[in-house]
Structure formats: structure tokens, C-alpha cells
PDB file of C-alpha atoms in Angstrom:
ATOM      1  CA  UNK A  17     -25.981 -30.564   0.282  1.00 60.00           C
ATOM      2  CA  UNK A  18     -24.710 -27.145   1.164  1.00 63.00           C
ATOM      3  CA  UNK A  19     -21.606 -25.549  -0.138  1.00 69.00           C
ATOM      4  CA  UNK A  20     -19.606 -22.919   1.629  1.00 79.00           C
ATOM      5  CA  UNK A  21     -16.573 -20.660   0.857  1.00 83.00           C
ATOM      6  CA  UNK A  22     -13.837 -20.955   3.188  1.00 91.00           C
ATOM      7  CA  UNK A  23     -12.436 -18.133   4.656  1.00 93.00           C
ATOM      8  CA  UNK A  24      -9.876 -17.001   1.898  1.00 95.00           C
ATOM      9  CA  UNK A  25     -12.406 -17.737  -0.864  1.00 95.00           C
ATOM     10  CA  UNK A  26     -14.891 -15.506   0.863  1.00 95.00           C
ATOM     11  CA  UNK A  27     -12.461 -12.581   0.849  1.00 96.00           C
ATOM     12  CA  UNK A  28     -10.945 -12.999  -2.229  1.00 97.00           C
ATOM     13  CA  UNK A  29     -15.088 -13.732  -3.783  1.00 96.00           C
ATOM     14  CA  UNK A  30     -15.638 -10.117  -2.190  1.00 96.00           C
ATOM     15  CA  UNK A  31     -12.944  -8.434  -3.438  1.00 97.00           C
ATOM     16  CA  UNK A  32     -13.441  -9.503  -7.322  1.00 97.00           C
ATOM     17  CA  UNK A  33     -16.992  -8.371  -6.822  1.00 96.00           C
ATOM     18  CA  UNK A  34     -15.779  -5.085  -5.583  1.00 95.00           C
ATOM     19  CA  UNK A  35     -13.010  -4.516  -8.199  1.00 97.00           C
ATOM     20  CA  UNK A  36     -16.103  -5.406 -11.247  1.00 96.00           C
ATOM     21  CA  UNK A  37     -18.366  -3.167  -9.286  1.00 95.00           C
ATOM     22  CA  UNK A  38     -15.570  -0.270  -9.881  1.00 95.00           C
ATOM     23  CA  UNK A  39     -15.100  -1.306 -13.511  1.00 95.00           C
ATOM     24  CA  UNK A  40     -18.616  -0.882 -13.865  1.00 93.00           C
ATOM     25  CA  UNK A  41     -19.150   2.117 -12.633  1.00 93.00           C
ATOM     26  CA  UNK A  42     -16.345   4.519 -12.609  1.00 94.00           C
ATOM     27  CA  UNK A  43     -15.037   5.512 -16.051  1.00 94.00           C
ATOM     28  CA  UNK A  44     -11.032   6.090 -15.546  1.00 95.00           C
ATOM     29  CA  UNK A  45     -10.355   4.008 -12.476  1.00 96.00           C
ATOM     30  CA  UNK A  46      -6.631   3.263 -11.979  1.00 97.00           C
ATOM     31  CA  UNK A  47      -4.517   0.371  -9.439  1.00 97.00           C
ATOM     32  CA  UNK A  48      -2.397   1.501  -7.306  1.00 96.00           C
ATOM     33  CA  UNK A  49       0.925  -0.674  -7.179  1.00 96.00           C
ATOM     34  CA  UNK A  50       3.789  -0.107  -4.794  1.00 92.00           C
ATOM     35  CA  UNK A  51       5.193  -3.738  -5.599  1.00 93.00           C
ATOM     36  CA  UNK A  52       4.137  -4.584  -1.636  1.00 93.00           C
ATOM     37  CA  UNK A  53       2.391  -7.813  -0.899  1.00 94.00           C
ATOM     38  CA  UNK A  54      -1.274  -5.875  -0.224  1.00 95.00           C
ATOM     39  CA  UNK A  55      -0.994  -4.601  -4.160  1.00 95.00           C
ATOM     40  CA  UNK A  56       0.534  -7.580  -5.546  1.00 97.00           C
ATOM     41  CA  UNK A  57      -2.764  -9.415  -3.993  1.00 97.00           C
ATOM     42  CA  UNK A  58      -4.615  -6.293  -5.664  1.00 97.00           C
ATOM     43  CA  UNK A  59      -2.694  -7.569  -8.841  1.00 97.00           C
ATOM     44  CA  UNK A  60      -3.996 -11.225  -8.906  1.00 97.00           C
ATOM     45  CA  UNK A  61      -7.559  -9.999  -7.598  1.00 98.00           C
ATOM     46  CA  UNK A  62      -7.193  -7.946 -10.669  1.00 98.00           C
ATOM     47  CA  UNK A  63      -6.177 -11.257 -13.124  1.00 97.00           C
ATOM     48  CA  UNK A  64      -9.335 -12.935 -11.420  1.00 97.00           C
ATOM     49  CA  UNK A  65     -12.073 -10.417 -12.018  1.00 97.00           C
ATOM     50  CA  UNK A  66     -11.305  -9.934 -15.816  1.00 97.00           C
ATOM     51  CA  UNK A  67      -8.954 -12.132 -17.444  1.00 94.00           C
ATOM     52  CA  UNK A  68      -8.465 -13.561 -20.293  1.00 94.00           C
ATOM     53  CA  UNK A  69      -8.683  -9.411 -21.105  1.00 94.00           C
ATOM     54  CA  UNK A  70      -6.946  -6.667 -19.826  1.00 95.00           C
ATOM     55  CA  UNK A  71      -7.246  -4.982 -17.217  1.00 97.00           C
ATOM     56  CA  UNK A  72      -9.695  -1.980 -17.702  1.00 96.00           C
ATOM     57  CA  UNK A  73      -7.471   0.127 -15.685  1.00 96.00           C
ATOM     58  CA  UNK A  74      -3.589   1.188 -15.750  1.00 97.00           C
ATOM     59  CA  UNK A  75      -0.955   0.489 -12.839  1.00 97.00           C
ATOM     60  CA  UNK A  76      -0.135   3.710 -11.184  1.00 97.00           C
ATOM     61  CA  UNK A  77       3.068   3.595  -8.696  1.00 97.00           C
ATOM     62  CA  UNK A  78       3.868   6.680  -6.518  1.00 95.00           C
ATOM     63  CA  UNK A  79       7.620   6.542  -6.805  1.00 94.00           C
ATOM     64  CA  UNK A  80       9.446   8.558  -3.935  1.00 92.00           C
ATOM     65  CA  UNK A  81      13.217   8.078  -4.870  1.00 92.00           C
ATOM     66  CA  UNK A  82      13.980   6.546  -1.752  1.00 92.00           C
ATOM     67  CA  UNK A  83      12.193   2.572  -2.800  1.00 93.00           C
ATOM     68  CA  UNK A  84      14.224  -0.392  -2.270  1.00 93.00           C
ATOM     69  CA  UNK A  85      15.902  -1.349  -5.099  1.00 94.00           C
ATOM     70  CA  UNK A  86      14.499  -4.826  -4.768  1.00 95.00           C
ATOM     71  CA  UNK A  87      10.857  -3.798  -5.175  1.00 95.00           C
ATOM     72  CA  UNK A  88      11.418  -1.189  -7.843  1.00 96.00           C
ATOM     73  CA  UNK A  89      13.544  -4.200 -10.076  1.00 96.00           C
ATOM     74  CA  UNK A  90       9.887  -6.670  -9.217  1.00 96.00           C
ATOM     75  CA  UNK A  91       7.455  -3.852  -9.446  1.00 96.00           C
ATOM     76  CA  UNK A  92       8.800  -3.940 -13.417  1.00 96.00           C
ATOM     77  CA  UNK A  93       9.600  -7.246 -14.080  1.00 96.00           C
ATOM     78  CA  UNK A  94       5.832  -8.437 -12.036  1.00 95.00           C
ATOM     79  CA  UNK A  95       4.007  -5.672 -14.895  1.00 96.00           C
ATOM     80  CA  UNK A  96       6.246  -6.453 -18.071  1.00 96.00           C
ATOM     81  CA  UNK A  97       4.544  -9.990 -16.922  1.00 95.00           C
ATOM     82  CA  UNK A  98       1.265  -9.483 -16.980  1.00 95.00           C
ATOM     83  CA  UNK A  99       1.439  -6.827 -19.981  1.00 95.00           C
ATOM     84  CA  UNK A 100      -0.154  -3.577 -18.550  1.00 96.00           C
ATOM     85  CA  UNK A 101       0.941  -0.608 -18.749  1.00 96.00           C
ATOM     86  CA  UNK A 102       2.007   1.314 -16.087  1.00 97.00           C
ATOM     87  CA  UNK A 103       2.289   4.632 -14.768  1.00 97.00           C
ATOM     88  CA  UNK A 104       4.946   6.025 -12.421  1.00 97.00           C
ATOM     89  CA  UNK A 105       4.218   9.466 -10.836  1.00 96.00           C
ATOM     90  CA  UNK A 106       7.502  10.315  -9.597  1.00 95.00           C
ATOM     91  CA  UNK A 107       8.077  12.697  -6.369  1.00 94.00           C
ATOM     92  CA  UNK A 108      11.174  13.793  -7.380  1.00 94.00           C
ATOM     93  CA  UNK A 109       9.422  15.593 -10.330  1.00 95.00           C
ATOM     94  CA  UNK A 110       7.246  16.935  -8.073  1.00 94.00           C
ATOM     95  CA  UNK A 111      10.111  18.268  -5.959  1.00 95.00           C
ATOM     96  CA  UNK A 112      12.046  19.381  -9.141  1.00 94.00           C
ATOM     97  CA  UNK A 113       9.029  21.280 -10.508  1.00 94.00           C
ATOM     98  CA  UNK A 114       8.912  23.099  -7.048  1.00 93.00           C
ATOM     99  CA  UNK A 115       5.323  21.522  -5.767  1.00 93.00           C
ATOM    100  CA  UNK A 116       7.062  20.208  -2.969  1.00 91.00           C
ATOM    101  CA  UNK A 117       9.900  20.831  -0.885  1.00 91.00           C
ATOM    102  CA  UNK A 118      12.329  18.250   0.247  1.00 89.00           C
ATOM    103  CA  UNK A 119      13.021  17.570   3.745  1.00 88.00           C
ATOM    104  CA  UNK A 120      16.484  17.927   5.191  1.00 87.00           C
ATOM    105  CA  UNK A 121      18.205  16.302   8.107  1.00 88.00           C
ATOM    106  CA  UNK A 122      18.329  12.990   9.896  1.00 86.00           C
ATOM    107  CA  UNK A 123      14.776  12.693  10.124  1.00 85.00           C
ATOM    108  CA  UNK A 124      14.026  13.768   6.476  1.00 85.00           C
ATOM    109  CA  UNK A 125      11.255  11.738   4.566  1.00 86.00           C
ATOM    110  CA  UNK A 126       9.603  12.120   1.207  1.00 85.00           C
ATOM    111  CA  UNK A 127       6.962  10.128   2.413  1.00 86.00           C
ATOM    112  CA  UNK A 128       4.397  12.557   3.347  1.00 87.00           C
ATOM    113  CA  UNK A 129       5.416  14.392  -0.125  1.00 89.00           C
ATOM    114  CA  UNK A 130       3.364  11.347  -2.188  1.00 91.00           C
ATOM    115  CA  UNK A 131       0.307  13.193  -1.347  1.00 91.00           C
ATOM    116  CA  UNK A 132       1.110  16.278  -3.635  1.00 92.00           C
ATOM    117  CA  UNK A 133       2.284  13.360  -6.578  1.00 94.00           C
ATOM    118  CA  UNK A 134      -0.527  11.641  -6.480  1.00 93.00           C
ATOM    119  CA  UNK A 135      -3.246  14.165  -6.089  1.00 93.00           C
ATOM    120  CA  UNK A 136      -1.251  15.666  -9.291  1.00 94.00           C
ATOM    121  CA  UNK A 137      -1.197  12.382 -10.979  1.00 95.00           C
ATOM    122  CA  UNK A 138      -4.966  11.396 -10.517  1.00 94.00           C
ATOM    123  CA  UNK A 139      -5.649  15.080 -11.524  1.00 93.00           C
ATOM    124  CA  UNK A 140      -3.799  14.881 -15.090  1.00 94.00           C
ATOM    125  CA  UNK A 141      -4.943  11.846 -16.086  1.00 95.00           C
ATOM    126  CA  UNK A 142      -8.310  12.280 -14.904  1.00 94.00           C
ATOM    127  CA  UNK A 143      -9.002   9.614 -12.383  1.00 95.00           C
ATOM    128  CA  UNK A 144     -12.222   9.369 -10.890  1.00 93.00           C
ATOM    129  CA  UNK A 145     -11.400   5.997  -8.166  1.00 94.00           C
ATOM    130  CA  UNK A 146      -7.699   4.619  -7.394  1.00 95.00           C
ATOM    131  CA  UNK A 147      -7.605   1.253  -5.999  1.00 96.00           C
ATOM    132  CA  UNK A 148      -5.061   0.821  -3.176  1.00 93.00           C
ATOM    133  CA  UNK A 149      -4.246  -1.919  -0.888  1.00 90.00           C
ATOM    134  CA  UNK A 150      -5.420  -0.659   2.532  1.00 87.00           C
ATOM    135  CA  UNK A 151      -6.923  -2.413   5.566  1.00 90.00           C
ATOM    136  CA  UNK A 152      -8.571  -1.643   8.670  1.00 85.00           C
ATOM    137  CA  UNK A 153      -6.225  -3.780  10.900  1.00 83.00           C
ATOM    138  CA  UNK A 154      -3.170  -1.810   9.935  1.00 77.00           C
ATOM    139  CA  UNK A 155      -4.622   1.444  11.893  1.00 72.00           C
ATOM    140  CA  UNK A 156      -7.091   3.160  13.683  1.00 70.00           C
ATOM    141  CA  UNK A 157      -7.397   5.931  11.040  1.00 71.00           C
ATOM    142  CA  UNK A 158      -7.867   3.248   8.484  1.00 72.00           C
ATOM    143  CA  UNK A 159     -10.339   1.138  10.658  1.00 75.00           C
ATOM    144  CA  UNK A 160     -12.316   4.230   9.968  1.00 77.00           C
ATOM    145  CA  UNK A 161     -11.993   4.193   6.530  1.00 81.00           C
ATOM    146  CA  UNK A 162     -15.237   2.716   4.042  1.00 86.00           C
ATOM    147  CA  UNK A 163     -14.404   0.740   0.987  1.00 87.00           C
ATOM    148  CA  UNK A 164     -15.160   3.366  -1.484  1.00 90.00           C
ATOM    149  CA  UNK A 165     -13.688   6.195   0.138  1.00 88.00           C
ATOM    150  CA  UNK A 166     -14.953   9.528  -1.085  1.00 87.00           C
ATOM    151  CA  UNK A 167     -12.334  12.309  -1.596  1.00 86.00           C
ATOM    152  CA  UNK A 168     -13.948  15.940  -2.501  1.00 83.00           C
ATOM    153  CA  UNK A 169     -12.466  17.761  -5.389  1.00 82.00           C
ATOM    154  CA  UNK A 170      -9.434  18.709  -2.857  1.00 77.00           C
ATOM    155  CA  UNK A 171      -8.211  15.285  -2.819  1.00 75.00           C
ATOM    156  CA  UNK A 172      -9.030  15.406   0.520  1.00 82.00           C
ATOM    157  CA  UNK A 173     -11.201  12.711   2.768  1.00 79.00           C
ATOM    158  CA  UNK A 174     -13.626  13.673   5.863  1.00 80.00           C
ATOM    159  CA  UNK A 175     -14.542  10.963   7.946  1.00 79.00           C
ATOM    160  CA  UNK A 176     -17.580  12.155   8.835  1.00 78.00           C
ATOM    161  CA  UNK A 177     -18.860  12.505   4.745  1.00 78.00           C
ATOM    162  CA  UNK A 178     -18.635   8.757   4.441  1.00 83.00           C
ATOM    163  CA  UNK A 179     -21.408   6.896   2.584  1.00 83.00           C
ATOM    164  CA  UNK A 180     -23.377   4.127   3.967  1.00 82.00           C
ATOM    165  CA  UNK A 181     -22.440   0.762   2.724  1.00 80.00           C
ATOM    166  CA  UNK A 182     -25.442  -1.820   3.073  1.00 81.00           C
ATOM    167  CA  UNK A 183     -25.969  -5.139   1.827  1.00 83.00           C
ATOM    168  CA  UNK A 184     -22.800  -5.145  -0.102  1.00 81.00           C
ATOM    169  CA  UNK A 185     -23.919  -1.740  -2.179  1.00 84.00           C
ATOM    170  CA  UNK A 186     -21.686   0.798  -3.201  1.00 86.00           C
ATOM    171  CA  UNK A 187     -22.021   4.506  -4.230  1.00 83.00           C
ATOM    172  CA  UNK A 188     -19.715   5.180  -6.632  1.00 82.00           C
ATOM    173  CA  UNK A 189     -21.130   8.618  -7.902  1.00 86.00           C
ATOM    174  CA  UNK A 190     -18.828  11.520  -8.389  1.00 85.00           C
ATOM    175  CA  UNK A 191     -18.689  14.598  -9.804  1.00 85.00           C
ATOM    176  CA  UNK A 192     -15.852  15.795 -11.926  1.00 88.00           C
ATOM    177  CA  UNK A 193     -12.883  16.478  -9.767  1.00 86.00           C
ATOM    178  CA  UNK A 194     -13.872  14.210  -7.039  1.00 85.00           C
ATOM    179  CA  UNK A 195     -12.673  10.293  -6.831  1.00 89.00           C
ATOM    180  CA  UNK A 196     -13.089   7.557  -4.956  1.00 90.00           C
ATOM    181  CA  UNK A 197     -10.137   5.550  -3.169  1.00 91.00           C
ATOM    182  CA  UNK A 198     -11.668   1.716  -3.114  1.00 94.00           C
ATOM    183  CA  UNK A 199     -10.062  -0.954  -1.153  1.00 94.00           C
ATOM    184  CA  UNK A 200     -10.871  -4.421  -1.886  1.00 95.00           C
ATOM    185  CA  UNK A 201      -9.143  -6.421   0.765  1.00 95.00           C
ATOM    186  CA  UNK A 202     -10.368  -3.810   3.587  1.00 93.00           C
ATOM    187  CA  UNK A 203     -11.545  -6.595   5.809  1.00 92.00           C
ATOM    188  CA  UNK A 204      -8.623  -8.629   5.205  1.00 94.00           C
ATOM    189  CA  UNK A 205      -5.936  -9.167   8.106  1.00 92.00           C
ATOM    190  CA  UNK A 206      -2.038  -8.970   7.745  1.00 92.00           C
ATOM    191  CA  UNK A 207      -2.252 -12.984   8.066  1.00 93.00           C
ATOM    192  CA  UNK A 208      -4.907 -13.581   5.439  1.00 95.00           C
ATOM    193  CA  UNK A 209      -2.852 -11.823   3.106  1.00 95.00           C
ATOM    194  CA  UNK A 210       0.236 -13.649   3.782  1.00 95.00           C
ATOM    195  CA  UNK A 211      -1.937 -17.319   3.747  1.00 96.00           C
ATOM    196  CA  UNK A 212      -3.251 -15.911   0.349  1.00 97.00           C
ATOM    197  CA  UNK A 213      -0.019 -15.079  -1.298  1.00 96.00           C
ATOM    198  CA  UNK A 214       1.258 -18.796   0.505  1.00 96.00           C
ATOM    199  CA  UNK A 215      -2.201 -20.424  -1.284  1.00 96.00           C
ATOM    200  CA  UNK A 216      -1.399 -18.476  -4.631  1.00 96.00           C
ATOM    201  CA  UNK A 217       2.303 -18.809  -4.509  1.00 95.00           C
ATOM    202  CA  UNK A 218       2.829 -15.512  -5.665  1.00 96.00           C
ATOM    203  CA  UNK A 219       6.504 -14.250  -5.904  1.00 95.00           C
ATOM    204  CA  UNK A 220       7.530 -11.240  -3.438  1.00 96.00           C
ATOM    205  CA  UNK A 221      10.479  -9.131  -3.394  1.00 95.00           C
ATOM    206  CA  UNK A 222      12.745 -10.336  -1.657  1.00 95.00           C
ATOM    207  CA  UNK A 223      13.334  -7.929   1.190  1.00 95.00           C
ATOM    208  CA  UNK A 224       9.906  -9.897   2.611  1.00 95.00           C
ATOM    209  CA  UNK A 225      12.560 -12.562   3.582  1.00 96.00           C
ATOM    210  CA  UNK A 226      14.856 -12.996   6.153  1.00 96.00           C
ATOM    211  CA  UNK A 227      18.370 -11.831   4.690  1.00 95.00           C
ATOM    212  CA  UNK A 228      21.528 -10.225   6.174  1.00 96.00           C
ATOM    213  CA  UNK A 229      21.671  -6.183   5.836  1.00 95.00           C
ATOM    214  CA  UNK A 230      23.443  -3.191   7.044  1.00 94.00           C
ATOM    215  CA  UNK A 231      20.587  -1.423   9.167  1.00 94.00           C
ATOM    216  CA  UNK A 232      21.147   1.072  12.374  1.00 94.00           C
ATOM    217  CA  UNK A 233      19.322   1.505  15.317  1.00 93.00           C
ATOM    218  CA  UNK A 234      16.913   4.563  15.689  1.00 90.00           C
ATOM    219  CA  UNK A 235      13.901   4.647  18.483  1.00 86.00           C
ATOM    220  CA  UNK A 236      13.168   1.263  18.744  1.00 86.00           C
ATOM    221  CA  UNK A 237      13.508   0.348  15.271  1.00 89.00           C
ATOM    222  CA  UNK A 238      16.127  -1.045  12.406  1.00 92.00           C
ATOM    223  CA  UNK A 239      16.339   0.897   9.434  1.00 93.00           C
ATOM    224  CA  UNK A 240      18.685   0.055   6.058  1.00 92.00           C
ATOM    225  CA  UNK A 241      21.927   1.843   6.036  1.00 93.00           C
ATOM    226  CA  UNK A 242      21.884   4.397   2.565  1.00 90.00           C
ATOM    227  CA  UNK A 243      23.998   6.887   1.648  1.00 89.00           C
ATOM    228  CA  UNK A 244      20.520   9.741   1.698  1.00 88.00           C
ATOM    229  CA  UNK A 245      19.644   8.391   5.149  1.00 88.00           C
ATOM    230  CA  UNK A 246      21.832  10.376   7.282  1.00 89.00           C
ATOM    231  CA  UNK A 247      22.427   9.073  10.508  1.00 90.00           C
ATOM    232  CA  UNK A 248      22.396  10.838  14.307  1.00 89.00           C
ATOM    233  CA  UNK A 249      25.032  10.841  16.866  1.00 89.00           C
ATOM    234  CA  UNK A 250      26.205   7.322  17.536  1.00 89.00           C
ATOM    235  CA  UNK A 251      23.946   5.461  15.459  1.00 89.00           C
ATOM    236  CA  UNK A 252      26.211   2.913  14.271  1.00 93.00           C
ATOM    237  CA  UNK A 253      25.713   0.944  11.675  1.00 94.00           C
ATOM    238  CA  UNK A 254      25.982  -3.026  11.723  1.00 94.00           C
ATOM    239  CA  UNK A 255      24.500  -6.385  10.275  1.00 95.00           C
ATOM    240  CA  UNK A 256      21.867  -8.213  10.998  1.00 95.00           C
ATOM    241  CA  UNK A 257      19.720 -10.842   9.542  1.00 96.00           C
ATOM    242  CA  UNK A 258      15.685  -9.508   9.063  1.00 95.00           C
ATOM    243  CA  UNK A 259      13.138  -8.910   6.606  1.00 94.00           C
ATOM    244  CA  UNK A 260      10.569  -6.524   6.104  1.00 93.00           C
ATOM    245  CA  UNK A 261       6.511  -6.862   7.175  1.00 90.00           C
ATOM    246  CA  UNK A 262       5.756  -3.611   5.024  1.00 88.00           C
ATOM    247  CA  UNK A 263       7.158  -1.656   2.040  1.00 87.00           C
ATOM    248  CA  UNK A 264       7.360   1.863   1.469  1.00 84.00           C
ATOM    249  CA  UNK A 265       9.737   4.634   1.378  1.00 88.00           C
ATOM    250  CA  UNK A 266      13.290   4.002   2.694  1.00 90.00           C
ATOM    251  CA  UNK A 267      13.332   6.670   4.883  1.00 89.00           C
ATOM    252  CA  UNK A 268      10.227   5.548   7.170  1.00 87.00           C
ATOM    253  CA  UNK A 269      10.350   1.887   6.953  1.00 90.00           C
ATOM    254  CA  UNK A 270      12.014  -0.178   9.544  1.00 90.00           C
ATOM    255  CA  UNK A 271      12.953  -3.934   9.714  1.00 90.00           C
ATOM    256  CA  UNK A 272      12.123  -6.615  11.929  1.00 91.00           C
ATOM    257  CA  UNK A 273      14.679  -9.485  13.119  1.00 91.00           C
ATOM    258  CA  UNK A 274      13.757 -12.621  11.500  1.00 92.00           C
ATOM    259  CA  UNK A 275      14.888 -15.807  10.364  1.00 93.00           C
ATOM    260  CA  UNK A 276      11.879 -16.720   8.157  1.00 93.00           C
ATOM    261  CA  UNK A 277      13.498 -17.597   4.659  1.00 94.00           C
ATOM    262  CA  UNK A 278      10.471 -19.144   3.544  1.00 93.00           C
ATOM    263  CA  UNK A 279       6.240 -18.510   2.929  1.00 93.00           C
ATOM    264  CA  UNK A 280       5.277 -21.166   5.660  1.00 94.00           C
ATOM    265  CA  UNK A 281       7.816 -19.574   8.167  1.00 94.00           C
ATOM    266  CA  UNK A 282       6.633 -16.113   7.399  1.00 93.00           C
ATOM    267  CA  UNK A 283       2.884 -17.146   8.256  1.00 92.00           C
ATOM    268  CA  UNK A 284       3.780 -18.961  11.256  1.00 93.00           C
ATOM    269  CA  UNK A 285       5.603 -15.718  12.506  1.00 92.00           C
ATOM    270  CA  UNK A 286       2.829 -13.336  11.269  1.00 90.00           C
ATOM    271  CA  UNK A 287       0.505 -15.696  13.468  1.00 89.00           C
ATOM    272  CA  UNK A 288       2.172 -15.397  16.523  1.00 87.00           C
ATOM    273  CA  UNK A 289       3.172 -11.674  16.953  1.00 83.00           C
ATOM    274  CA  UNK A 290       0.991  -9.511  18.737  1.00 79.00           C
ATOM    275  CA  UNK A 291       1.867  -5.982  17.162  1.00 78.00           C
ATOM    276  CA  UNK A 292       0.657  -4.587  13.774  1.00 74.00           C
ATOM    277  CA  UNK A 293       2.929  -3.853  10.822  1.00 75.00           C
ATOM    278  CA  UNK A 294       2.978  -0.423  10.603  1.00 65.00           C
ATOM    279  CA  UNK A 295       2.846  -0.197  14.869  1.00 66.00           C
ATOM    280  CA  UNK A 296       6.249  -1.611  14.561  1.00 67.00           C
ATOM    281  CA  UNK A 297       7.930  -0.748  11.045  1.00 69.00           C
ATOM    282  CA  UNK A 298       6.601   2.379  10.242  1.00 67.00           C
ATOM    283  CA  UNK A 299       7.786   5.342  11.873  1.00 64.00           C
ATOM    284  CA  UNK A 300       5.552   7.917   9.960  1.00 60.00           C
ATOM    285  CA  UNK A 301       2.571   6.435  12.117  1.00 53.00           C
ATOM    286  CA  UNK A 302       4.989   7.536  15.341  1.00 53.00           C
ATOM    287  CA  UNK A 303       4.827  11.742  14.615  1.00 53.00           C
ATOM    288  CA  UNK A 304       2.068  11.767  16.401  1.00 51.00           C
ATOM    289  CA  UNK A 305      -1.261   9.929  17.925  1.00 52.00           C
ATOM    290  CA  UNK A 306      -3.122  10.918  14.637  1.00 52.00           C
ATOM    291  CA  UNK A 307      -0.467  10.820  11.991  1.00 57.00           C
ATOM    292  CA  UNK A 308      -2.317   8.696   9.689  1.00 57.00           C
ATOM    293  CA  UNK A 309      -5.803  10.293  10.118  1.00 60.00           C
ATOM    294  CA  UNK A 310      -3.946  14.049   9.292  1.00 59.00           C
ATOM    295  CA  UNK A 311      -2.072  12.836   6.124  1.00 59.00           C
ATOM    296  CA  UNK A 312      -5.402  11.038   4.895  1.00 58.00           C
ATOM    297  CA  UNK A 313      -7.419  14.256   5.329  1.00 59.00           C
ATOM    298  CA  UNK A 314      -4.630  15.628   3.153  1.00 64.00           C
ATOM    299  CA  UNK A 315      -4.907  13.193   0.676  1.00 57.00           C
ATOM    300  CA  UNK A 316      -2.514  10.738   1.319  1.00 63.00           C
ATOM    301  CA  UNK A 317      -3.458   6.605   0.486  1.00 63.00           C
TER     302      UNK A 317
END
């Protein structure tokens, strides 16, 4: 008699292996947690691989400002849950303390300004490997990307000073100043995250789900009416039901038209589009063709 994982238990089997492999040998690794669905799966990987304990790791969010209010009220109800502790590194501390400057206008986005926080962060608390929840179907610069992900002493990542990774074997060695960014559900898809979180039944904010909002029209995409997003000439602003595939900052996140009010009609629409998340929601992968490579070289997630 042979037994074999299924799909989902094969990915999620990896990633606990690759979250104790971290534990084991990194000493101040920390979890990244935006309150998206690719770090709330990081968050029950993380129950997995080591309760009944704790976690031997904080929660670190990189908090621009400019979150929805929806994730920021589950991001701290989903940790006063599960009793860690958690650290915000704030960008508008970073922007009051003058080691980054805000950007102005219609276009303005603090998004690229997380780099500077979180360098800063993993630098004063002494981090030497930050888990986050990337994968390599979200975008070419990230298809690149190995699980552990070196980053010099800069913060900064060079694609062509990646380590091998063979037979499931992972070099973890730093020295001090340099980290690693590990990503545990690399070789998951945007659908095998949603089937997970439909398998685990793990809550989401709510702006996953179809719901009416005040958005506008700007190239191509919808983005959520705020008072800090100022608009261009003739944008109008009007309602319209949708939900979002992928969570970040306000400023560069756009929604998709949707009716899907529940997990099982969320899947079936994941399974049928043809586009990636960020390809049509995020307009910080738009600047140019290798917007995501430059800002990882820089540090960014």
C-alpha cells in the first residue's frame, strides 16, 4: 500500500519543513504579516510547524499609513488571537524622522518608501531572515527569486548571487548585517492559496469579498475613493460592487469587479481568470517593465 500527499498537503508539508529549517538555523528570524491572505497562510504554516509553543519568531508588519482600515482592524484582532507579539515598523516614522520623503500629487505612493522601514526595522532589531509571503507566479522578478533569498549587508538582493538549492537544502549562513528573505509558499499558485484558506477556513478581511465601494477609474483600473488619494481631471468617483485579489498600500492597489461573496465563489473565479494579481491590481508593477526587479535590488519584499 502506498500513501501519497495530495497536492495541498505537499505544499503546505514543504513549507513547515522550510519554516523549522529557518528556526533552526537563523537566530532572530522574524514573519512578515501584512494581514493579506499569502501571510495569513504564513500564519497557520506558522501554528503547524511549532504549536502547542510559540512561535520562535515575532510578527513584523510594514505599516504605510495608507492600509485599509479593514486589514489593519484583522491584522490585530488575527495576532491578539494567536498571542504573539507583534511589531509594526511604521513609514510614517520613517517619513517624520526625515529617512524618507513623501510623495506628492495624484500619483503619490508610500509604497516604494517600505523599503527604507523595513531595512531600518530588520537593522534595529537585528534580524538575520524575514519570512514573507511571496511567489513566483505573481511576477517575473519574483519567478527569479530562491527561497532563501540572500540580501548583502545593504539590504539589497542580486540575482545573480543566488545560492543553489538542491535536494530540498538550504544555506542559511550569514554574516552579521546580512539576512535572508525566505518564502515558504514560493511554489504555491494564487489558486492553491485560495483552495488552502477554503480547506482551512481561515477568516480574511473582508475587502477579499465582493462588497459595494466608492472607487474611480484610473488606467485601466478601480481604486478606493480616500480623502489622501487625490484624484486627476475627470476622474469621477462612483459605486461599484468588487473585492480585492491583493492587499497593500491604498495608493497602488486596485479592485476588481466581482460578485463573489463567498470562499467557493472566490476559487471558482480565481480558476477561471487568465491574468495575475498584481498584472491587474497593482499599479506599482506598471512604472515600468522591471519595476519589481529595481525595488527588490533596493530592498523591497
Amino acid at each position: 500500500m502506498t500513501y501519497e500527499l495530495s497536492h495541498l498537503d505537499a505544499l503546505e508539508a514543504e513549507a513547515i519543513h522550510i519554516m523549522r529549517e529557518v528556526a533552526a538555523e537563523l537566530e532572530r528570524p522574524v514573519l512578515l504579516f501584512s494581514g493579506g491572505k499569502d501571510s495569513i497562510v504564513l500564519l497557520r504554516l506558522a501554528e503547524k510547524a511549532f504549536r502547542p509553543g510559540r512561535f520562535p519568531f515575532p510578527v513584523m508588519h510594514v505599516d504605510t499609513g495608507h492600509n485599509f482600515p479593514e486589514v489593519i482592524e484583522y491584522r490585530d484582532r488575527r495576532i491578539a488571537e494567536i498571542g504573539e507579539r507583534l511589531i509594526v515598523a511604521s513609514v510614517q516614522e520613517s517619513i517624520d524622522k526625515g529617512r524618507v520623503v513623501e510623495e506628492t500629487g495624484p500619483r503619490a505612493s508610500r509604497n516604494r518608501l517600505q523599503t527604507v522601514t523595513l531595512l531600518d526595522a530588520i537593522e534595529e532589531h537585528g534580524f538575520d531572515a524575514a519570512f514573507g509571503g511571496a511567489r513566483r507566479d505573481e511576477e517575473r522578478a519574483r519567478a527569479k527569486e530562491r527561497i532563501f533569498s540572500f540580501r548583502d549587508d545593504f539590504g539589497q538582493w542580486d540575482p545573480k548571487a543566488q545560492r543553489p538549492e538542491l535536494w530540498a537544502l538550504y544555506n542559511g549562513r550569514v554574516r552579521k548585517g546580512e539576512h535572508v528573505r525566505v518564502f515558504p509558499i514560493s511554489n504555491w499558485t494564487e489558486l492553491d492559496v485560495w483552495q488552502y484558506i477554503e480547506r482551512e477556513q481561515l477568516e480574511l478581511p473582508s475587502i477579499y469579498f465582493a462588497h459595494e465601494r466608492e472607487v474611480f477609474r484610473r488606467d485601466g483600473m478601480l481604486y478606493a475613493a480616500f480623502d489622501f488619494m487625490e484624484r486627476l481631471e475627470g476622474e469621477e468617483v462612483f459605486t461599484e460592487m468588487v473585492r480585492y485579489r491583493t492587499v497593500g498600500d491604498i495608493s497602488c492597489t486596485g479592485a476588481v469587479m466581482s460578485t463573489a461573496t463567498t470562499l467557493e465563489s472566490v476559487v471558482a473565479e480565481i480558476a477561471a481568470t487568465n491574468i495575475t494579481e498584481r498584472g491587474q491590481t497593482r499599479a506599482d508593477d506598471r512604472a515600468t517593465e522591471a519595476a519589481m526587479e529595481d525595488r527588490k535590488r533596493e530592498g523591497y519584499f
